[in-house]
Coordinates of C-alpha atoms in Angstrom, one line a residue:
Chain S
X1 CA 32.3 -114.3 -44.1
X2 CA 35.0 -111.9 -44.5
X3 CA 34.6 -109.2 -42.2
X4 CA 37.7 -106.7 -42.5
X5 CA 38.1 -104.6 -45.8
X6 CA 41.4 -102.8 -46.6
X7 CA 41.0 -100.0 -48.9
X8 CA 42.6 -99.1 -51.1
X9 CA 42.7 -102.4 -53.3
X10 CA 46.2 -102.2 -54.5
X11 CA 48.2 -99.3 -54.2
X12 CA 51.7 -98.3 -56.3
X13 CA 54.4 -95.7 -54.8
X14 CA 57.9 -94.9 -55.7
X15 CA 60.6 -96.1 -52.5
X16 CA 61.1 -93.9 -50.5
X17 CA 57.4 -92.7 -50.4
X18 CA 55.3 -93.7 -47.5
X19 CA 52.1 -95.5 -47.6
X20 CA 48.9 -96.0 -46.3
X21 CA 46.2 -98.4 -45.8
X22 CA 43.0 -98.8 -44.6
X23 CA 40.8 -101.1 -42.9
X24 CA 37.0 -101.2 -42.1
X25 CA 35.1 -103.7 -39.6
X26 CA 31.7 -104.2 -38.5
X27 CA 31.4 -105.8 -35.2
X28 CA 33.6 -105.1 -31.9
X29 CA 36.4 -106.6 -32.1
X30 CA 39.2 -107.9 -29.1
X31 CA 42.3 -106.9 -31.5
X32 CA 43.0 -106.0 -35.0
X33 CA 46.4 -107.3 -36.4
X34 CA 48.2 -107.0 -40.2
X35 CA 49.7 -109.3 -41.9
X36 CA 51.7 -109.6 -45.3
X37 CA 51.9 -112.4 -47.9
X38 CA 54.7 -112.4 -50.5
X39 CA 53.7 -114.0 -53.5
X40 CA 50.9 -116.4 -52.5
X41 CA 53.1 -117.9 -49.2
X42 CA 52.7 -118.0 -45.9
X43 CA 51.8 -114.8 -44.0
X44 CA 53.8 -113.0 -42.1
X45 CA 52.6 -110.8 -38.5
X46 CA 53.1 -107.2 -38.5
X47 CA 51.5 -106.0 -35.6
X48 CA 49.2 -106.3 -33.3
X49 CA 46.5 -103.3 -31.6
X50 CA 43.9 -104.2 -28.8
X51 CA 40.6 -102.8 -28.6
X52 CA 41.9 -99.8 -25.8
X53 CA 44.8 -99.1 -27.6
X54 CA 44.4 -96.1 -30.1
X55 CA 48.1 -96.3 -31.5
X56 CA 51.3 -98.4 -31.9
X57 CA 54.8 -98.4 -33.5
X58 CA 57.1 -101.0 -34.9
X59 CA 59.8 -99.7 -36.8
X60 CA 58.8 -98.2 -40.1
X61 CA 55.3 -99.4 -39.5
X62 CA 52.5 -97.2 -37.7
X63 CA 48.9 -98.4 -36.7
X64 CA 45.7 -96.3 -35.7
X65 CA 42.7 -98.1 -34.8
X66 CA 39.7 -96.0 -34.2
X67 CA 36.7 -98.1 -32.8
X68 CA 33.9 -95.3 -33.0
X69 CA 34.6 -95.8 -36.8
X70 CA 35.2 -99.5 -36.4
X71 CA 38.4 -98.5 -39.1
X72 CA 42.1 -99.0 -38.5
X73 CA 45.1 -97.6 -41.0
X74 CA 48.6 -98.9 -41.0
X75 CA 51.3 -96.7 -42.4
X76 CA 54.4 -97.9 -43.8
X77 CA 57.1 -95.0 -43.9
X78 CA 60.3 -94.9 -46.3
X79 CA 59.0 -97.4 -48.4
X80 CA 61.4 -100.0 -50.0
X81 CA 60.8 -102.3 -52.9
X82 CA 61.3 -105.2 -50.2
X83 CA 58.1 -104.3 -48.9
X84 CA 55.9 -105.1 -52.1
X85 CA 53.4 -107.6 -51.3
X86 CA 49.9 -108.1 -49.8
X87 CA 48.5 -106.7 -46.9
X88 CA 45.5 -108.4 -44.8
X89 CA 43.7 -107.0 -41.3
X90 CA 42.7 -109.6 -39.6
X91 CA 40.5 -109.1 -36.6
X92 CA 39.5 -111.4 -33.1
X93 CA 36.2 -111.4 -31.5
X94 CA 38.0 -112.8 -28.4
X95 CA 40.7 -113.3 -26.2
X96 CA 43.9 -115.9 -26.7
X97 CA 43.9 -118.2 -29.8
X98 CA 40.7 -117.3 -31.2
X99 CA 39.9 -116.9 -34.8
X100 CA 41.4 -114.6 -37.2
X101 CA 39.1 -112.9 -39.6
X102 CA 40.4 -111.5 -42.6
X103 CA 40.0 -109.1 -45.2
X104 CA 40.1 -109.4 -48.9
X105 CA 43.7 -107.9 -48.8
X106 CA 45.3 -104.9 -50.6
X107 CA 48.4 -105.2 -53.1
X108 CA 51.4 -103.0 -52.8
X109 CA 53.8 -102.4 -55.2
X110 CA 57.1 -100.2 -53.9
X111 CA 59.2 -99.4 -57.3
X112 CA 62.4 -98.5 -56.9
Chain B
X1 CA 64.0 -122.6 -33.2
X2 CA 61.5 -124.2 -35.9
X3 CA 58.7 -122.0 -37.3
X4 CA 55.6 -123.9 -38.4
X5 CA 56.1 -126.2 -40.9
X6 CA 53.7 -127.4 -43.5
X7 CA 53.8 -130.2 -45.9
X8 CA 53.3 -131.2 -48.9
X9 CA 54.3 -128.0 -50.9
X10 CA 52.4 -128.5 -53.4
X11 CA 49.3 -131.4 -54.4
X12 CA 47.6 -132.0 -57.4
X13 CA 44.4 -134.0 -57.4
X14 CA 41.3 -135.0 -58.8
X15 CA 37.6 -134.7 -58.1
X16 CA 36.5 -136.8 -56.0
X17 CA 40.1 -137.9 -54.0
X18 CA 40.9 -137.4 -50.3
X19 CA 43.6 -135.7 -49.2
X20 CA 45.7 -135.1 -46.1
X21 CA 47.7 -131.8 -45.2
X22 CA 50.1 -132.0 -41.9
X23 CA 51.6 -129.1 -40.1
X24 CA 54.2 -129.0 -37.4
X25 CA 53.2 -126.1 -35.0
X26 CA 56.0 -123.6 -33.6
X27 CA 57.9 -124.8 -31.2
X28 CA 56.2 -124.2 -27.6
X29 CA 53.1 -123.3 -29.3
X30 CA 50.0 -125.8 -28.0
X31 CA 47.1 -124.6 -30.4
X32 CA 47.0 -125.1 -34.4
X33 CA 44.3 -123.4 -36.8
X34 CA 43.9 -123.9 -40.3
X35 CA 42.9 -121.5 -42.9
X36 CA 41.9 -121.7 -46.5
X37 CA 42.7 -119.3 -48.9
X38 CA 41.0 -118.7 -52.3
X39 CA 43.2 -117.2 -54.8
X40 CA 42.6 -113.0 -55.0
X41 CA 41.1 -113.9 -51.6
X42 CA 41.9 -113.4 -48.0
X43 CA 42.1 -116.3 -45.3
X44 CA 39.1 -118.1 -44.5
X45 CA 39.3 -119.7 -40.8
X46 CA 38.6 -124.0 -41.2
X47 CA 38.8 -124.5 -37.6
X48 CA 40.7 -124.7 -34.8
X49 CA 42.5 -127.3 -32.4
X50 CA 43.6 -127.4 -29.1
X51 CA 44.5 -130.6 -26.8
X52 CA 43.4 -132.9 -29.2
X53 CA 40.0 -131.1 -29.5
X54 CA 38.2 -129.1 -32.2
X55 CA 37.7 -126.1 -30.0
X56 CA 36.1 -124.1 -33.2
X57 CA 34.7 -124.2 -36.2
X58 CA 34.1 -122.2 -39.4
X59 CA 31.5 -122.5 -42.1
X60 CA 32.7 -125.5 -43.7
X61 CA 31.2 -128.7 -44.4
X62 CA 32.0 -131.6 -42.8
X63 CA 34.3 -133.0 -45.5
X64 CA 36.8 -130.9 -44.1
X65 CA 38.2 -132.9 -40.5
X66 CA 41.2 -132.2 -38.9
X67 CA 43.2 -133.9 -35.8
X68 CA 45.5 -132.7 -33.4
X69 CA 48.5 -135.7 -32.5
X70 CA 50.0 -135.4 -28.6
X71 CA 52.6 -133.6 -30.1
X72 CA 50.6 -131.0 -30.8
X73 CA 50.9 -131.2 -34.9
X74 CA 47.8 -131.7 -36.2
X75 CA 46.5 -132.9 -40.1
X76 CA 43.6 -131.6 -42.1
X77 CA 41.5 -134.2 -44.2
X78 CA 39.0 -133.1 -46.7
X79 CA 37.1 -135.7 -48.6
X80 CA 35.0 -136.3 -51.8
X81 CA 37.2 -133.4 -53.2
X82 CA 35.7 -130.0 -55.7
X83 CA 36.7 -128.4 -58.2
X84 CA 36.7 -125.2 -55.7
X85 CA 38.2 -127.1 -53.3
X86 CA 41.8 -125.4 -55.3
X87 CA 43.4 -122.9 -52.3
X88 CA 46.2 -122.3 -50.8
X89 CA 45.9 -124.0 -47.2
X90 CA 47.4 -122.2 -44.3
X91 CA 47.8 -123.6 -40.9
X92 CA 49.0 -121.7 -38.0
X93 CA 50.1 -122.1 -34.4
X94 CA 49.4 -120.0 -31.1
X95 CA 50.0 -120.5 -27.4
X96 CA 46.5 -120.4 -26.0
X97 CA 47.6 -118.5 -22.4
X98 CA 50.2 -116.3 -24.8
X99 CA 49.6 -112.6 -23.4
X100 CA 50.4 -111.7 -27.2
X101 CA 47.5 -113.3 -28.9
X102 CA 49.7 -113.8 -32.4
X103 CA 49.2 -116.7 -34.8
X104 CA 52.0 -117.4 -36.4
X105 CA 51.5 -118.8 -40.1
X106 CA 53.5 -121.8 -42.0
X107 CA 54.6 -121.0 -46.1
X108 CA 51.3 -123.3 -46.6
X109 CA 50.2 -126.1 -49.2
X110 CA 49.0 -125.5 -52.4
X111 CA 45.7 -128.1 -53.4
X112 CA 45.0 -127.6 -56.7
X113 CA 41.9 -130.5 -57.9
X114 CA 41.2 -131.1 -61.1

């Protein structure tokens, strides 16, 4: 079973604009990571937040993850139309290679 | 440096068939997962293998095998194939001790069965 849900499902902004989205668990997790998927291929690692962390950059890209609310957002700042695609969270139950567990996804569309 | 490679691109079958997916592993990288994804769907985990082993397991029935080769590549096999059997089929590789815990995904293999 799927246990991450982004919210919202799809999402469309102008560039330039910046964009959020949401993700919802339900059992403690070790990290939560994001991915994106361009047009049904492979995906591609965003960034990665551990269960102590509370916040991390990467470039345009800002995570939150609060885990009294078992919810994490990633924020996408100064949108460009590059960055239309799909975004998944994906969350571990354990340490090292353990199994991702994905949500159903949420499309973004950037027009320029 | 390679990423993870995957092959065939693309595979059309029929009910019934077998069929065999492959997938080179990053190089350095030591542990290979697979994934299925439905279309409009997000990843489901197959299983998982490391030094030859299937070190985990999702819920899927045992027409889905896999192997892991000394090289560390590894194939998927899924027999007697469905009708939902159709997915995108995504493997990816991971360096069990890696202090960064990523998985680092191939382009996939579309299955379509029909």
């Amino acid at each position: 079973s799927q246990q991450g849900e982004e919210d919202p499902q799809a999402l469309s902004i102008q560039e330039g604009e910046n964009a959020t989205m949401n993700c919802s668990y339900k059992t403690s997790i070790n990290n939560l990571q994001w991915y994106r998927q361009n047009s049904g291929r492979g995906l591609v690692h965003l960034i990665l937040i551990r269960s102590n962390e509370r916040e991390k950059h990467s470039g345009r890209l800002r995570v939150t993850l609060d885990t009294s609310k078992k919810s994490s957002s990633l924020l996408i700042t100064a949108s460009r139309a590059a960055d239309t695609a799909s975004y998944f969270c994906a969350t571990t139950h354990q340490g090292g290679s353990e199994k991702l567990v994905f949500g159903k996804g949420m499309k973004l569309t950037v027009n320029p | 440096d390679a990423g993870v490679t995957q092959s065939p691109t693309h595979l059309i079958k029929t009910r019934g068939q077998q069929v065999t997916l492959r997938c080179s592993p990053k190089s350095g990288h030591d542990t290979v997962s697979w994934y299925q994804q439905a279309l409009g769907q997000g990843p489901q985990f197959i299983f998982q293998y490391y030094e030859e082993e299937e070190r985990q397991r999702g819920n899927f029935p045992d027409r889905f095998s896999g192997h892991q080769f000394p090289n560390y590549s590894s194939e998927l096999n899924v027999n007697a194939l469905l009708l939902g059997d159709s997915a995108l089929y995504l493997c990816a590789s991971s360096l069990v001790h890696s202090s960064t815990d990523t998985q680092y995904f191939g382009p996939g293999t579309r299955l379509t069965v029909l």
